[in-house]
Tab-separated table of C-alpha atoms and ligand atoms in Angstrom:
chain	number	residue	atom	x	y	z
A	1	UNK	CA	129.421	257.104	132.643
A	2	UNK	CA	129.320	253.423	130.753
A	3	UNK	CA	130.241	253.036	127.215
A	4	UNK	CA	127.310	250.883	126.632
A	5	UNK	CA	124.819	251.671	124.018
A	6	UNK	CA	121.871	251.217	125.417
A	7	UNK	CA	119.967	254.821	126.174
A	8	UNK	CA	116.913	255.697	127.932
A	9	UNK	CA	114.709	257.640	125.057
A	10	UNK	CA	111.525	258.405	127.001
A	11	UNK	CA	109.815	258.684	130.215
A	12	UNK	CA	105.640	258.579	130.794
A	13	UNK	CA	103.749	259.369	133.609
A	14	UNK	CA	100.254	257.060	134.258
A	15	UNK	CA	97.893	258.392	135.942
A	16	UNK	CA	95.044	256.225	137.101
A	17	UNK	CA	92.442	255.664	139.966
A	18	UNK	CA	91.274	251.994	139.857
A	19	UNK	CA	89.299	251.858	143.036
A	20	UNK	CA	89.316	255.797	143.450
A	21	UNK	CA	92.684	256.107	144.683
A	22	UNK	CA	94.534	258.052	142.556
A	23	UNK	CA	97.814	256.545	141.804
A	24	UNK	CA	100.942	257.625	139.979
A	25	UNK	CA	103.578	255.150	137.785
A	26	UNK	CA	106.298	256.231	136.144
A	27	UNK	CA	107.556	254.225	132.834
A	28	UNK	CA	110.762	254.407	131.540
A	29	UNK	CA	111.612	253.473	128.092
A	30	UNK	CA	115.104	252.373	126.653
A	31	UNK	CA	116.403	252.033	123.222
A	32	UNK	CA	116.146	248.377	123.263
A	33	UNK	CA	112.708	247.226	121.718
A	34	UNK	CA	110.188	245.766	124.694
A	35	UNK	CA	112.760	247.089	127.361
A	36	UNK	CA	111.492	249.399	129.892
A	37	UNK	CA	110.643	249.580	133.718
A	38	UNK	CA	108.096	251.051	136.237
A	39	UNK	CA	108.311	252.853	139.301
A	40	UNK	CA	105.811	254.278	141.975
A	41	UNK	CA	105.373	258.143	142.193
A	42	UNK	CA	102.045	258.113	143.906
A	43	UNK	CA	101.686	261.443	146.558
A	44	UNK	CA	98.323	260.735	146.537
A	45	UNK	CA	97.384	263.966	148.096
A	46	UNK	CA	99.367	266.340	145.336
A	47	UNK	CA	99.770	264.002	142.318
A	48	UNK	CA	99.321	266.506	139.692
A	49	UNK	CA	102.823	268.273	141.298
A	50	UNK	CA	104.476	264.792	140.582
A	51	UNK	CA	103.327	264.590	137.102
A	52	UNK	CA	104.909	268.012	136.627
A	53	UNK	CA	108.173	267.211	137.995
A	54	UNK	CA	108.527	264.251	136.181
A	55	UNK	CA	107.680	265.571	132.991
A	56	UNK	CA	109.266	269.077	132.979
A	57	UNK	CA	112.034	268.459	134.647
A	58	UNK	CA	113.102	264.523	135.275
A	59	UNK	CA	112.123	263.759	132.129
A	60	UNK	CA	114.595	265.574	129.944
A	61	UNK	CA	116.877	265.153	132.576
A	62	UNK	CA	117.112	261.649	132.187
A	63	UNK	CA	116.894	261.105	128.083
A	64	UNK	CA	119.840	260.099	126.395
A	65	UNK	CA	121.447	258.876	129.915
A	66	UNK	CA	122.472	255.115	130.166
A	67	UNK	CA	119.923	252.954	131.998
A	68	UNK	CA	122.206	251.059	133.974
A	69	UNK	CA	124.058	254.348	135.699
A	70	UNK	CA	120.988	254.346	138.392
A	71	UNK	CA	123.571	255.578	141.427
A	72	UNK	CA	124.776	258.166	138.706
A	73	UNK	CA	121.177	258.870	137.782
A	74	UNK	CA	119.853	258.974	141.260
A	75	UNK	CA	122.457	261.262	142.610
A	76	UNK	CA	122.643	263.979	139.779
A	77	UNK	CA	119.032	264.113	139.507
A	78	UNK	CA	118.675	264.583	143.448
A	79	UNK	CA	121.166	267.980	143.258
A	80	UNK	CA	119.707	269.435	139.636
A	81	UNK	CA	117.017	270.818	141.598
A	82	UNK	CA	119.497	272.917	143.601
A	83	UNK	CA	116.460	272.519	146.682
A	84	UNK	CA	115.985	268.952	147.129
A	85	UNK	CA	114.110	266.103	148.874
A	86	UNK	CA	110.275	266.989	149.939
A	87	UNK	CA	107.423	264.765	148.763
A	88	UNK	CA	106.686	266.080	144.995
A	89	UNK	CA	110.475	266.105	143.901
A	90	UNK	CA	111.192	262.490	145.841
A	91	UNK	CA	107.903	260.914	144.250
A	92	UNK	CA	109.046	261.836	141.251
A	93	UNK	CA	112.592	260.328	141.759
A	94	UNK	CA	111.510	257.200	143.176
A	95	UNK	CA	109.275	257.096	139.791
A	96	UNK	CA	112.533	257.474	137.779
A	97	UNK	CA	114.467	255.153	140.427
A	98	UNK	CA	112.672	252.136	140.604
A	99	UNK	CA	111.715	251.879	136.700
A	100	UNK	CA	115.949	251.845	136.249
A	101	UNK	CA	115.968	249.076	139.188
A	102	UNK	CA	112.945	247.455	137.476
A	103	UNK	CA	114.969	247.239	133.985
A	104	UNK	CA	118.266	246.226	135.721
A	105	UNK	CA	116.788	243.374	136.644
A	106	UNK	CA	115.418	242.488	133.976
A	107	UNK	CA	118.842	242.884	132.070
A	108	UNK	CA	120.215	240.552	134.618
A	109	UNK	CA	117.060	238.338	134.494
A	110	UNK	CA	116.831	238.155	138.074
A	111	UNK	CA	114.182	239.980	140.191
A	112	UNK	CA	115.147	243.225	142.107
A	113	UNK	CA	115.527	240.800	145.432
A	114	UNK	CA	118.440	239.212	143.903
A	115	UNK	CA	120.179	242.530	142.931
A	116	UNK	CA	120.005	243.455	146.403
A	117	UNK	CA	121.009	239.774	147.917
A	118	UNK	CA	118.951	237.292	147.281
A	119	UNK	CA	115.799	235.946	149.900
A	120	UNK	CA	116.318	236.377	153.426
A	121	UNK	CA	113.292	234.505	153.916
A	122	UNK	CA	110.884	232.672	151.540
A	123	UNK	CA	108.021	236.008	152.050
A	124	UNK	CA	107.240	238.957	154.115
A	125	UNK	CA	104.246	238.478	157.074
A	126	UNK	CA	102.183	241.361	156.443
A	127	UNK	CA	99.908	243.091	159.567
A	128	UNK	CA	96.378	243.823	158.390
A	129	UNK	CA	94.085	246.546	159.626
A	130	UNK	CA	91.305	245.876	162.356
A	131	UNK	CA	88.864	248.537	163.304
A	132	UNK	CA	85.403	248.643	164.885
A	133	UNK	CA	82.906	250.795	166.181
A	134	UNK	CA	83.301	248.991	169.827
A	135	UNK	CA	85.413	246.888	171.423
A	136	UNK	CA	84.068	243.598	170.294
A	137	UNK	CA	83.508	244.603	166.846
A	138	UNK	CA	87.551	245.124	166.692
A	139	UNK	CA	87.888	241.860	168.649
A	140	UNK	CA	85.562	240.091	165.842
A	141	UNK	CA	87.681	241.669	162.877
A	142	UNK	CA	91.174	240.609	164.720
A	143	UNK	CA	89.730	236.972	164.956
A	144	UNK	CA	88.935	237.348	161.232
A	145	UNK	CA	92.196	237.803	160.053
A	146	UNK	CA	93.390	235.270	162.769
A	147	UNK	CA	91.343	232.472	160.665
A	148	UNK	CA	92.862	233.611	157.449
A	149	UNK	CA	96.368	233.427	159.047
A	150	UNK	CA	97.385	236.415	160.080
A	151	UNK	CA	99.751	236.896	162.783
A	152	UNK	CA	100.107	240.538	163.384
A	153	UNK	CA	96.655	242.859	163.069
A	154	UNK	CA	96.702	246.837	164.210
A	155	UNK	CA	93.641	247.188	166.060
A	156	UNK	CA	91.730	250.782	166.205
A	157	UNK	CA	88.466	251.805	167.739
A	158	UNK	CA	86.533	254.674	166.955
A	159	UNK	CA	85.605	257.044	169.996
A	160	UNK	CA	82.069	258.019	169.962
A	161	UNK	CA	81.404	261.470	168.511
A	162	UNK	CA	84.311	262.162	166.952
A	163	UNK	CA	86.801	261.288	163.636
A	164	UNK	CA	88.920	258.560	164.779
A	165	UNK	CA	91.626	257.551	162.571
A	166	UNK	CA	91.568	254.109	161.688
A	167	UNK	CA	88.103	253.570	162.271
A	168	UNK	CA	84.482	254.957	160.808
A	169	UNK	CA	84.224	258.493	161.548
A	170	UNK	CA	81.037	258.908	164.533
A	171	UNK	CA	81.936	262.668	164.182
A	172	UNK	CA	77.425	264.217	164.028
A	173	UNK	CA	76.955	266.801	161.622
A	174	UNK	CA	79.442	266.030	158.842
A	175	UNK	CA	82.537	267.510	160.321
A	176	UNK	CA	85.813	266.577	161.439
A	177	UNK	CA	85.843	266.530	164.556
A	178	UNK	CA	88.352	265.233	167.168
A	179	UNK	CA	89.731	265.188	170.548
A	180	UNK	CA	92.615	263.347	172.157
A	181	UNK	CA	91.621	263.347	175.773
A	182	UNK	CA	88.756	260.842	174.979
A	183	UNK	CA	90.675	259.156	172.874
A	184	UNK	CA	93.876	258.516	175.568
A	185	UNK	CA	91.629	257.350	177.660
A	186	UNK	CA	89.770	254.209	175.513
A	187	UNK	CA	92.741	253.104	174.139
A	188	UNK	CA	94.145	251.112	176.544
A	189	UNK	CA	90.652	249.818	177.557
A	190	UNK	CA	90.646	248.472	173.909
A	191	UNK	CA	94.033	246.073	174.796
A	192	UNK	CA	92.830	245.364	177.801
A	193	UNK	CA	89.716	243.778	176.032
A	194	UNK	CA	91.657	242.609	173.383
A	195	UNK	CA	94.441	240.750	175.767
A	196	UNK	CA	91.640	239.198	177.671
A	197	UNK	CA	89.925	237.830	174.872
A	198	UNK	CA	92.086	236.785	172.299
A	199	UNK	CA	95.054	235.691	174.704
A	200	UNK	CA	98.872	236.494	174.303
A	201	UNK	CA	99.981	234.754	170.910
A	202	UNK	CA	98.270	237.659	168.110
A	203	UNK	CA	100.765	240.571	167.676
A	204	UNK	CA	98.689	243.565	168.314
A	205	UNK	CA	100.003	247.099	166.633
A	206	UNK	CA	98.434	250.425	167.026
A	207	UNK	CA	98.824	253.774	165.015
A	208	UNK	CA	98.410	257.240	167.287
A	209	UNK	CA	98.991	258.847	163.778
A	210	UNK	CA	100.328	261.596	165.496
A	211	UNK	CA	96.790	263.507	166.829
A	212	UNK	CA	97.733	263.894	170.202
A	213	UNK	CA	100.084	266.366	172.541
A	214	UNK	CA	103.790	264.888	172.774
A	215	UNK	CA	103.639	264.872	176.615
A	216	UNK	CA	100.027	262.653	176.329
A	217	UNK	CA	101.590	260.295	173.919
A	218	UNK	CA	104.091	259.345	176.636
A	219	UNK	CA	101.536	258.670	179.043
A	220	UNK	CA	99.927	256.515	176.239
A	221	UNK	CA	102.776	254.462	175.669
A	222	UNK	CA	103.010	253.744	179.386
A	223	UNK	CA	99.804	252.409	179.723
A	224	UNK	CA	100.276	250.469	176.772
A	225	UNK	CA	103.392	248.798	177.874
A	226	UNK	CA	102.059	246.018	179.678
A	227	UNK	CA	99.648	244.723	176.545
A	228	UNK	CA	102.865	243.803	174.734
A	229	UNK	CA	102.592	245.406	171.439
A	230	UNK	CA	104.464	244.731	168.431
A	231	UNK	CA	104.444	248.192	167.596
A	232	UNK	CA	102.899	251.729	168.493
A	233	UNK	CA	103.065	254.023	165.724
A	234	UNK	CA	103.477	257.426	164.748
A	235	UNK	CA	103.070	258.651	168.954
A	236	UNK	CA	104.959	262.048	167.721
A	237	UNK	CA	104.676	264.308	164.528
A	238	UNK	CA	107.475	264.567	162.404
A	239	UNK	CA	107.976	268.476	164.048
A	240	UNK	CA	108.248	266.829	167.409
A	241	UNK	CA	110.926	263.708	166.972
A	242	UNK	CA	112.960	265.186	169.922
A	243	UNK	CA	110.236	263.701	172.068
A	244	UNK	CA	111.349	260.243	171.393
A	245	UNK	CA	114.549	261.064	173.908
A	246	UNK	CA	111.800	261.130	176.839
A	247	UNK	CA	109.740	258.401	175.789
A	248	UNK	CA	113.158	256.137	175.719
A	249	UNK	CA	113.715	257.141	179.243
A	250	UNK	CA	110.382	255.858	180.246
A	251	UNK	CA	109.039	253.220	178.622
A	252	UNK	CA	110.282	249.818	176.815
A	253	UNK	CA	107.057	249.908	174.060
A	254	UNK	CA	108.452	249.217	170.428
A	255	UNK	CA	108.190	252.018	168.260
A	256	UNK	CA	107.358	252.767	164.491
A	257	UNK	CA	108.268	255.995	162.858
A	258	UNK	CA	108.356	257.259	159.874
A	259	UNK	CA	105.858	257.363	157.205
A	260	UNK	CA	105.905	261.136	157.052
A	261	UNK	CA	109.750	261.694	157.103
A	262	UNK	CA	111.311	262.637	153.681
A	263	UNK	CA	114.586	263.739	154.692
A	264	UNK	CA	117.750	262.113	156.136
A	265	UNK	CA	117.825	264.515	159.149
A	266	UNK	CA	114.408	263.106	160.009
A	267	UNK	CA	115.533	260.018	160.173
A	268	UNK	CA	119.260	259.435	161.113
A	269	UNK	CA	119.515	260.696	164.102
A	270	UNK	CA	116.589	258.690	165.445
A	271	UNK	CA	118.167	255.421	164.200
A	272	UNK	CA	122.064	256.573	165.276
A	273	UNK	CA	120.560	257.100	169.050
A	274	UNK	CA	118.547	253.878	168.981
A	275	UNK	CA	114.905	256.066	169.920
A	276	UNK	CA	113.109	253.877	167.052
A	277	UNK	CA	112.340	250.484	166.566
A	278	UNK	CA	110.514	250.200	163.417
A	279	UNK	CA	111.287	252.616	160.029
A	280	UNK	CA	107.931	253.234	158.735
A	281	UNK	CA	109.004	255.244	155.541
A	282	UNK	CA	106.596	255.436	152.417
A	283	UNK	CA	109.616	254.588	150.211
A	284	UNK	CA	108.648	257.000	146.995
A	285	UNK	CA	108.675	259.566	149.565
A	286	UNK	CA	112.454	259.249	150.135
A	287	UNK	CA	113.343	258.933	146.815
A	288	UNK	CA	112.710	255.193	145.883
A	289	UNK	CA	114.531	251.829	146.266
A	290	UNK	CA	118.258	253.430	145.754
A	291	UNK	CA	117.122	255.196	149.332
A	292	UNK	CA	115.520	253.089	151.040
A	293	UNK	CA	118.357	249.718	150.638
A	294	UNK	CA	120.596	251.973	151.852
A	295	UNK	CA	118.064	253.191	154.465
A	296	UNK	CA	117.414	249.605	155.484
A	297	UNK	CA	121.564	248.869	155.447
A	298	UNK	CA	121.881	251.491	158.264
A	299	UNK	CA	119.031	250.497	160.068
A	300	UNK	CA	120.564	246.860	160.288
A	301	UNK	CA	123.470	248.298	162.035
A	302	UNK	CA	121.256	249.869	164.835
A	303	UNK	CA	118.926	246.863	165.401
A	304	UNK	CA	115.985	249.126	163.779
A	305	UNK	CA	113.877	246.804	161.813
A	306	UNK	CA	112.048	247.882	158.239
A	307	UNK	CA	107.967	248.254	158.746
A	308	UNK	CA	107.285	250.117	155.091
A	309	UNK	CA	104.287	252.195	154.768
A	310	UNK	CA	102.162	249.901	152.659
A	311	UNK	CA	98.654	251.625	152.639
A	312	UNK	CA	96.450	251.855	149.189
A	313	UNK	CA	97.990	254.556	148.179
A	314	UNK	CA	101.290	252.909	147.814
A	315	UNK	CA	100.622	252.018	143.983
A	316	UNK	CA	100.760	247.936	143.483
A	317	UNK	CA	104.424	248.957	141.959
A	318	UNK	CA	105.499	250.294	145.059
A	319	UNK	CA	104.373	247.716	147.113
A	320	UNK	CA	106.262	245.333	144.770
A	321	UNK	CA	109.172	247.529	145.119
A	322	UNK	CA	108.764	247.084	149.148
A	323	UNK	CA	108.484	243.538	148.205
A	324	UNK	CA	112.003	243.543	147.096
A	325	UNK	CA	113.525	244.721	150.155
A	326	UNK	CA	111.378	243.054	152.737
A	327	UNK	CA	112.366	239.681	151.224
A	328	UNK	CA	116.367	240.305	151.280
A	329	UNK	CA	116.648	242.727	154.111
A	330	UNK	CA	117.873	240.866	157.059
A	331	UNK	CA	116.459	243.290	159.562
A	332	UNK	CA	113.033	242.953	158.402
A	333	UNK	CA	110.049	243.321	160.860
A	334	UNK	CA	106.709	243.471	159.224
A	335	UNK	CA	105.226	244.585	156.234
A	336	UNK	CA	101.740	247.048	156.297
A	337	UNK	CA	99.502	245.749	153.965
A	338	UNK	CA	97.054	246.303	151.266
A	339	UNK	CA	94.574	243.824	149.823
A	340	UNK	CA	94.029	245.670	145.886
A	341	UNK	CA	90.693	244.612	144.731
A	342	UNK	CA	90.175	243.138	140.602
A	343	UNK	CA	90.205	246.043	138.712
A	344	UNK	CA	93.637	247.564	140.572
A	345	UNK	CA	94.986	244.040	139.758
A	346	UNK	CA	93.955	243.917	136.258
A	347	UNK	CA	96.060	247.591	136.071
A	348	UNK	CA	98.785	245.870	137.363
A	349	UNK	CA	99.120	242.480	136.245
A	350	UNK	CA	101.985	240.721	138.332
A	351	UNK	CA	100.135	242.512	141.299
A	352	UNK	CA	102.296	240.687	144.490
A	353	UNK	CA	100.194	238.196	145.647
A	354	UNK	CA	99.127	237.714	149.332
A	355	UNK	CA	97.528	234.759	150.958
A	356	UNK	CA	98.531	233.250	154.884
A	357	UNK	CA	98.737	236.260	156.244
A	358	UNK	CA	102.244	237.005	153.992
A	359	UNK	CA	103.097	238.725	150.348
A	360	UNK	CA	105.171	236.342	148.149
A	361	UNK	CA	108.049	237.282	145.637
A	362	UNK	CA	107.864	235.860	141.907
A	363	UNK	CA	110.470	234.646	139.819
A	364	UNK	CA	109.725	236.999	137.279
A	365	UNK	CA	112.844	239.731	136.414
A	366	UNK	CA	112.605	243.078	137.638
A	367	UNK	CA	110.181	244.144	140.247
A	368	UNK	CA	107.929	241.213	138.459
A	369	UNK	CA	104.829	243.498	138.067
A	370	UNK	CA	103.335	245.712	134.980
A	371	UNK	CA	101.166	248.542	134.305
A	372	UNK	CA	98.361	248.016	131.810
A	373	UNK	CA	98.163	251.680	130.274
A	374	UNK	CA	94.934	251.062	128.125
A	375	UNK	CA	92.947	249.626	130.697
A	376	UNK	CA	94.748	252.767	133.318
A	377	UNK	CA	93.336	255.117	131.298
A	378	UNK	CA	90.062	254.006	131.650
A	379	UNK	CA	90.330	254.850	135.184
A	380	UNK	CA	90.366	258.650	135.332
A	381	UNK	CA	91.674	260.648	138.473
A	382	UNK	CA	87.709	261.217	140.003
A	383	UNK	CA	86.528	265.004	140.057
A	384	UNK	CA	87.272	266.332	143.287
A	385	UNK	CA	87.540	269.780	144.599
A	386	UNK	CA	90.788	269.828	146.415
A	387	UNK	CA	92.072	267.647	143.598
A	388	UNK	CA	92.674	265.037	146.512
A	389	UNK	CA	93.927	267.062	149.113
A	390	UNK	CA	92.706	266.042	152.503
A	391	UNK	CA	90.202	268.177	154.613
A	392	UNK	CA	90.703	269.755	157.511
A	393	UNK	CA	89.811	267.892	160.916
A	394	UNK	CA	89.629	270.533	163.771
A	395	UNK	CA	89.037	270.150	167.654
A	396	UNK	CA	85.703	271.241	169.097
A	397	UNK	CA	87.098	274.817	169.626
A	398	UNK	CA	87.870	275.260	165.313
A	399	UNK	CA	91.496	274.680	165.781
A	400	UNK	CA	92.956	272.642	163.325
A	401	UNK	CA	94.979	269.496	163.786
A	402	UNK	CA	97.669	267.246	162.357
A	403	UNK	CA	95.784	264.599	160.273
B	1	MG	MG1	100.561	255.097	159.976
């Protein structure tokens, strides 16, 4: 496409599991000495299928092809695999994506944020996580993060006996177990302890994660209303979105959606009918940054605000790369996040740093972070059965439930 000179001449996968998640960055290379970017392929629960895709198939895909062409890129790579989106084949993209982003910025000497506007605002409030075995063990974590400035904290409880996402599992006898009725009904007993206790000003979230029946997520939501939430999230599976229609009709809760979606038809119609509040999308799994800014541009036009799925497995480059965007998006809401511990930041120096409750931009070009690939390697992917694949959690009858 350009007549510039400049050529992309190789592409390597890292694979490494500081703090035994096992993480996937992408590194592009270019023909100019020192010149080369990073993006975030982590699918944590499939990585090997990444690493494949990227090497076999984006890989010489992308060799020889101007650096600067990322639309170009982006969209011919997206069609060359005749089937398209799905979590392996967008990881992999987003890999290839935001390395290009990374080096156009560093071209331009600017960070990403500028390419895509400059600062909407100076950093991006994060929401931590507060769990507990009881009530007042949540309560105690939310006042935690209250003293170290946080404004916005998802609260979950476990429910006795069984494998509560969110919380330590009470499940006896080593398996998954779960229920939702007992779970519907200590929920809102949890708000109701947190409202009383900790008063009106924290922004309290909560993540159903989609374990429930549609029809008993409404009733949720209803009896959630009245604790004010900043968000609930996840109250439907991806299979059942055309339940957000009914909720709508009958109930004002904010909702988040979306870290599971991977495909435009998940997610457009839910933003063009105004059923969603908050886009949750784990940005590698659409594809990477070129998605997701224009993601977040039609979301402005439907009042949705961005919530990206920031969890550990979101490599420190992605979360860097959802830096970007929540710092020049106007319609940002809130950002998930995830405190890395030293030896994930020494993989990734230029690691975003956090502190009052909020993740802070550099000045540094690109998406401002690194990958360290001698000290990566010395964190191996750990030996694992399932190769990271999740186990099953079943009801108390054997049947086996969304995660
Ligand atoms: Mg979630």
């Amino acid at each position: 496409m350009s007549l510039s000179s400049l050529k992309i001449t190789d592409v390597k996968v890292i694979c490494t599991a500081p703090n035994r998640i096992r993480l996937v960055v992408v590194k592009v290379l270019t023909s100019e000495p020192g010149l080369y970017g990073v993006g975030c392929a982590t699918f944590t629960q499939r990585p090997l299928a990444v690493v494949t895709a990227v090497e076999q198939y984006l890989k010489p895909f992308v060799i020889g092809r101007d650096p600067d062409d990322i639309e170009d890129i982006f969209q011919s790579a997206y069609v060359s695999s005749y089937w398209r989106t799905g979590p392996v084949l967008n990881n992999a993209l987003s890999g290839i994506d935001e390395a290009l982003w990374d080096i156009k910025g560093k071209r331009a000497n600017m960070p990403v944020y500028q390419l895509f506007g400059g600062k909407s605002r100076e950093s991006a409030p994060l929401y931590a996580h507060a769990s507990g075995r009881d009530f007042k063990e949540v309560e105690e974590n939310v006042r935690k993060y209250r003293e170290q400035g946080y404004r916005y904290v998802r609260a979950q409880v476990a429910v006795p006996g069984l494998s509560t996402y969110g919380s330590r599992s009470t499940s006896a006898g080593g398996r998954a177990t779960w229920e939702p009725t007992p779970y519907c009904r200590i929920v809102p007993k949890l708000f109701e302890h947190l409202r009383s206790t900790l008063g009106d000003e924290v922004e309290l979230l909560h993540d159903i994660h989609e374990r429930i029946p549609p029809i008993q997520a409404i009733g949720l939501a209803k009896e959630l209303e009245k604790y004010n939430l900043f968000f609930l999230e996840d109250p439907f599976a991806p299979e059942d979105i055309e339940y957000f229609r009914l909720m709508r009709q009958q109930t004002a809760i904010p909702i988040a959606m979306g870290e599971l979606f991977v495909n435009q038809n998940e997610y457009v119609p839910l933003v063009k009918d105004r059923l969603i509040d908050f886009m949750r999308v784990h940005i590698s799994d659409i594809g990477g940054l070129s998605m997701a800014r224009k993601l977040a541009a039609f979301c402005e036009f439907f009042g949705v605000r961005t919530a990206w799925h920031g969890p550990g497995d979101v490599s420190p480059v992605g979360h860097a790369a959802n830096l970007a965007l929540d710092v020049s998006c106007y319609n940002f809401g809130i950002q998930e996040q995830t405190v890395f511990p030293e030896e994930t930041r020494a993989v990734f120096p230029g690691c975003p740093d956090i502190h009052d409750g909020a993740m802070w931009p550099s000045d540094r070009p690109g998406l401002g972070i690194d990958v360290d690939e001698t000290l990566a390697a010395k964190y191996p992917f750990p030996e694992h059965p399932l190769n990271g694949a999740w186990p099953a959690i079943r009801r108390e009858d054997g049947t086996v439930i969304k995660p």
